[in-house]
Short mmCIF file of C-alpha atoms in Angstrom, two decimals:
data_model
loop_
_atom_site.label_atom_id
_atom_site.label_comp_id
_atom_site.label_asym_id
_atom_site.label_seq_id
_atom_site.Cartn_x
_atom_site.Cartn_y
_atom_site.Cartn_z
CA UNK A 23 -72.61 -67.45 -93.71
CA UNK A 24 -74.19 -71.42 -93.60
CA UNK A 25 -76.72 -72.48 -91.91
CA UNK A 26 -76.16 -75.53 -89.09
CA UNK A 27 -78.34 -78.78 -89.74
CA UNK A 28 -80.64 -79.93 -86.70
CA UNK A 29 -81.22 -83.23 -87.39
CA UNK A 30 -84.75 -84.22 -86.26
CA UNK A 31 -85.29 -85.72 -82.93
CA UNK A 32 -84.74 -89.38 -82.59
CA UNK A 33 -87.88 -91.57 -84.01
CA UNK A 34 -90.21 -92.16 -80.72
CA UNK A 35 -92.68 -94.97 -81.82
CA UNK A 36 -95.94 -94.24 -80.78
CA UNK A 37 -97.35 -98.16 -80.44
CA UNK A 38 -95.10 -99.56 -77.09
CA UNK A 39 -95.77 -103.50 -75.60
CA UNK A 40 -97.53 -103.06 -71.79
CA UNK A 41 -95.74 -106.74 -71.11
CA UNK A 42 -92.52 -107.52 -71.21
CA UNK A 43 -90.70 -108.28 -74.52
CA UNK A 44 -89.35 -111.62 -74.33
CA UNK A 45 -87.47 -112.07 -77.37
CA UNK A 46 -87.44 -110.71 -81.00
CA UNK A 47 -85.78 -111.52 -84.35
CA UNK A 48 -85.48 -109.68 -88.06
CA UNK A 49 -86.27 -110.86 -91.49
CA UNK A 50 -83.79 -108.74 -93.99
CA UNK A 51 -85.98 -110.95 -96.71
CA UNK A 52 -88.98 -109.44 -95.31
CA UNK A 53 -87.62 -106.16 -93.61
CA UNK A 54 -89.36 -106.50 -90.65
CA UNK A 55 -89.19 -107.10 -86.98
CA UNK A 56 -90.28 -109.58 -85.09
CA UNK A 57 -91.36 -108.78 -81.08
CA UNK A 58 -92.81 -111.07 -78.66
CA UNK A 59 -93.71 -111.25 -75.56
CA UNK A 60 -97.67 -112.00 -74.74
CA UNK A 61 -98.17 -111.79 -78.19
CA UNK A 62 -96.13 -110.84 -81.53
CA UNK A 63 -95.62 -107.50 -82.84
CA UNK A 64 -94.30 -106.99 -86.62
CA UNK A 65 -92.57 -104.02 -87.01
CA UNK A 66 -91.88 -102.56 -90.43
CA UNK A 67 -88.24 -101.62 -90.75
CA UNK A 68 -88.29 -98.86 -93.35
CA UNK A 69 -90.79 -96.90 -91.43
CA UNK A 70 -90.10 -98.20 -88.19
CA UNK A 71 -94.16 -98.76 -87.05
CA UNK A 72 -95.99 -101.61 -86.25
CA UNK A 73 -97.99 -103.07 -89.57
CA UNK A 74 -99.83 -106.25 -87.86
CA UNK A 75 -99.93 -108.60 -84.82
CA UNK A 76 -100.49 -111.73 -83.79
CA UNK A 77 -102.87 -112.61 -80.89
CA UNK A 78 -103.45 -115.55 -78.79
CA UNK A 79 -101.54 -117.24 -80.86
CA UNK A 80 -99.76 -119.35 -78.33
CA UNK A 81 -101.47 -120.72 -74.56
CA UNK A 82 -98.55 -118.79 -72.67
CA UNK A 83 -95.54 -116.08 -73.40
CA UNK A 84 -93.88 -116.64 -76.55
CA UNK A 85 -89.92 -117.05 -75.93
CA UNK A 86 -88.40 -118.05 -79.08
CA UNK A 87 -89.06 -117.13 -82.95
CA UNK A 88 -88.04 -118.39 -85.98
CA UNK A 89 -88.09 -118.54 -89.67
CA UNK A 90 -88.16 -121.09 -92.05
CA UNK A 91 -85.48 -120.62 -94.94
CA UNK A 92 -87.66 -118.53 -97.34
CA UNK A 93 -89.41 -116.44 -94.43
CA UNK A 94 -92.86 -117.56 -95.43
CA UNK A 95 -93.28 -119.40 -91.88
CA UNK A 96 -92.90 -117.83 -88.49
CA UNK A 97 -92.29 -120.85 -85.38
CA UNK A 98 -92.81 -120.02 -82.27
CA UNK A 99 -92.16 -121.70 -78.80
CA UNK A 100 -93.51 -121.05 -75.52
CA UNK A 101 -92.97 -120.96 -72.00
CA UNK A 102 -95.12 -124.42 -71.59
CA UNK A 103 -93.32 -126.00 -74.73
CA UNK A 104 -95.00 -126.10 -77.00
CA UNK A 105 -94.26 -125.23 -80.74
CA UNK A 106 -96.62 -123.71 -83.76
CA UNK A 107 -95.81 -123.04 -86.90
CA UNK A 108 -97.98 -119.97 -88.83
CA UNK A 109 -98.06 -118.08 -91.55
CA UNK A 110 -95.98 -114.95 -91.83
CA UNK A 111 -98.18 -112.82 -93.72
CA UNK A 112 -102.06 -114.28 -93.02
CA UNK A 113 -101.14 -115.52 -89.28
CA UNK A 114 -103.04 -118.54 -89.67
CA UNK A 115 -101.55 -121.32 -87.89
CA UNK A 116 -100.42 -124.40 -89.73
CA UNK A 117 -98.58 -126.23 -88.25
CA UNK A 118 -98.96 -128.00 -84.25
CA UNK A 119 -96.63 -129.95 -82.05
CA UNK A 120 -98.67 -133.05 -81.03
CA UNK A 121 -98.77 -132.93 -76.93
CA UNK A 122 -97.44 -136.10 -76.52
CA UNK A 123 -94.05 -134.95 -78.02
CA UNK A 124 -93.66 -131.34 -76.61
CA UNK A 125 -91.15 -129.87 -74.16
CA UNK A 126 -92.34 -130.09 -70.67
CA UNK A 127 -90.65 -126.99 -69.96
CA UNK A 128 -89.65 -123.89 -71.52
CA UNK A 129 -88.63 -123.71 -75.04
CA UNK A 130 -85.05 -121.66 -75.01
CA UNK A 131 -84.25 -121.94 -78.72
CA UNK A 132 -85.84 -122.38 -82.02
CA UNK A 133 -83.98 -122.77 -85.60
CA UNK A 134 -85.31 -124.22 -89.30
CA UNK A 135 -82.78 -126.79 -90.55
CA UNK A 136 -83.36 -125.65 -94.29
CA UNK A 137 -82.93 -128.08 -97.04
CA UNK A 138 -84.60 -130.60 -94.64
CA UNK A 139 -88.05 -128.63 -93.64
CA UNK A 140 -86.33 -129.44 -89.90
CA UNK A 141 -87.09 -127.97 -87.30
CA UNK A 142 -84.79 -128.15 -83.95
CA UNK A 143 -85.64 -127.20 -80.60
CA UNK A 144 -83.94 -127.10 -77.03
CA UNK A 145 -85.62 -126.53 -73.93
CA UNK A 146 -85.12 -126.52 -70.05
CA UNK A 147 -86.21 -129.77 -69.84
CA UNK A 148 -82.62 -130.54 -70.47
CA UNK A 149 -83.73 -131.89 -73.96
CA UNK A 150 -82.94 -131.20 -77.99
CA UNK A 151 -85.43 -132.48 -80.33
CA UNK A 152 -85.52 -132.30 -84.58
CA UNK A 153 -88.84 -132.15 -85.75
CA UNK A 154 -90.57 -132.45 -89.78
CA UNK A 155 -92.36 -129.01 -90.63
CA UNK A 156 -95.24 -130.97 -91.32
CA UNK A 157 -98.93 -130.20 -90.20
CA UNK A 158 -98.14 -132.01 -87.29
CA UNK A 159 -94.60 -131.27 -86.68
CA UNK A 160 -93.68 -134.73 -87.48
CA UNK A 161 -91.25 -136.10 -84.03
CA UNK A 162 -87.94 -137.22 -86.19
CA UNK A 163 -85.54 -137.53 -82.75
CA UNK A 164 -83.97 -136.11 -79.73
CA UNK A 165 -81.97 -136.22 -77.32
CA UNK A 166 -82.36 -136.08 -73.21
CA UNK A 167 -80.53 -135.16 -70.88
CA UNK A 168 -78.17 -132.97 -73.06
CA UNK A 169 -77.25 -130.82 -69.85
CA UNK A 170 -77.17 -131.90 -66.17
CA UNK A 171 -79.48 -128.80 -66.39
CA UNK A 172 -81.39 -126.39 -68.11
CA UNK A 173 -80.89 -125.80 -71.89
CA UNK A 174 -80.85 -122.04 -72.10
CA UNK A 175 -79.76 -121.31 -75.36
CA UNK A 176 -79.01 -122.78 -78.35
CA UNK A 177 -77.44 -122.58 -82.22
CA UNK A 178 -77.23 -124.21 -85.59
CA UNK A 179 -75.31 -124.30 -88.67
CA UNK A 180 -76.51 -126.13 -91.59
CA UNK A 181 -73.62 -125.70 -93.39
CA UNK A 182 -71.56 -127.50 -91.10
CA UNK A 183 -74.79 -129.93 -89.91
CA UNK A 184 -74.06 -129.26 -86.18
CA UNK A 185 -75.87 -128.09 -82.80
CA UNK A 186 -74.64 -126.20 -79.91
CA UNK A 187 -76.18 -125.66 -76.53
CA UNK A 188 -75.27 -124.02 -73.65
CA UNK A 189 -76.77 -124.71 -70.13
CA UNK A 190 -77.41 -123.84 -66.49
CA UNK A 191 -73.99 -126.34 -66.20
CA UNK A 192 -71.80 -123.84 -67.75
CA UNK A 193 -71.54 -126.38 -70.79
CA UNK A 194 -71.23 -125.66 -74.25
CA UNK A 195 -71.92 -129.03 -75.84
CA UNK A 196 -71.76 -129.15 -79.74
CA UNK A 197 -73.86 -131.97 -81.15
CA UNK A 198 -73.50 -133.87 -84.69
CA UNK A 199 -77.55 -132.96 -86.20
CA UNK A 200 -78.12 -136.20 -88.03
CA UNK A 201 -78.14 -138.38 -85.01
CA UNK A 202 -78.29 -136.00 -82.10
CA UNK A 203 -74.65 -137.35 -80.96
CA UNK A 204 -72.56 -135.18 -78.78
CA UNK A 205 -69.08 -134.37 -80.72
CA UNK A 206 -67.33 -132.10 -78.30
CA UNK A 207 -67.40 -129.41 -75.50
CA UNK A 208 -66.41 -126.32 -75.70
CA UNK A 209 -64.04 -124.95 -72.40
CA UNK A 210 -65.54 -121.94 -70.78
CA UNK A 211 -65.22 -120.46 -67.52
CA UNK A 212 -66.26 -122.23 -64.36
CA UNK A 213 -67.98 -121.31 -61.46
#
């Protein structure tokens, strides 16, 4: 006669986020989780618990994360727009977006342009902008008025050097990254 297998009951974490999660990303370099909301929560994926956290790190909710190409940096945008750059494993911020060239609105997607230390950002201010990972997050260009409303997500491919946003609109606009110039839409649904 065998024996049946119970598996164990499903993993239950013990550590849970009181405000809402706003949006989260993984490392496979780094094997870890990446959870904001208020503030960010790194989760380690092998054991599946928490393993550090980063407070008051931004002025309001975080809504986009990012990682620059070796995973050593974590960016993060807010709901004011504004950007910051820290790193991964100390939390120590090192990078800031001057004021004078942030989003006025909130920051709906975040990617690292690799080989260029790039950073591009779209917002619902209706704008993309391409910044230097410098200490200041050096302004390279942008563009405005990308939507006839608000940018609410956004992509990148380095390999083929090109942006795409969607918006309130019901637009898909892909846009050529070296000069911010729109190349074509992409047909979706309407209204």
């Amino acid at each position: 006669m065998f024996k049946i297998f119970e598996y164990p009951k499903p993993f239950t974490p013990e550590l849970t986020d009181d405000a809402p999660i706003i949006c989260a990303n993984y490392s496979p370099i780094r094997m870890e989780f990446y959870i904001a909301g208020e503030m960010i929560w790194v989760w380690n994926a092998w054991i599946g618990k928490p393993v550090r956290e980063l407070k008051n790190c931004m002025e309001s909710d975080i809504t986009c994360v990012a990682f620059d190409k070796d995973h050593w940096k974590l960016i993060l945008g807010d709901h004011n727009g504004n950007i910051k750059v820290f790193d991964i494993l100390s939390g120590i911020c090192i990078g800031t977006m001057k004021q004078e060239f942030a989003h006025t609105s909130e920051v709906s997607f975040i990617a690292y342009a690799g080989n260029d230390l790039n950073i591009v950002s779209c917002s619902w201010d209706k704008k993309i902008k391409v910044f230097w990972d410098g200490i200041n997050l050096e302004f390279l260009r942008e563009r405005a008025e990308a939507h006839s409303a608000d940018i609410i997500t956004g992509d990148y491919s380095h390999n083929l050097w090109l942006i795409v946003t969607c918006g309130w609109d019901n637009k898909v606009w892909v846009w050529d990254y070296e000069r911010v110039k729109m190349e074509f839409e992409i047909l979706i649904h309407g209204d």
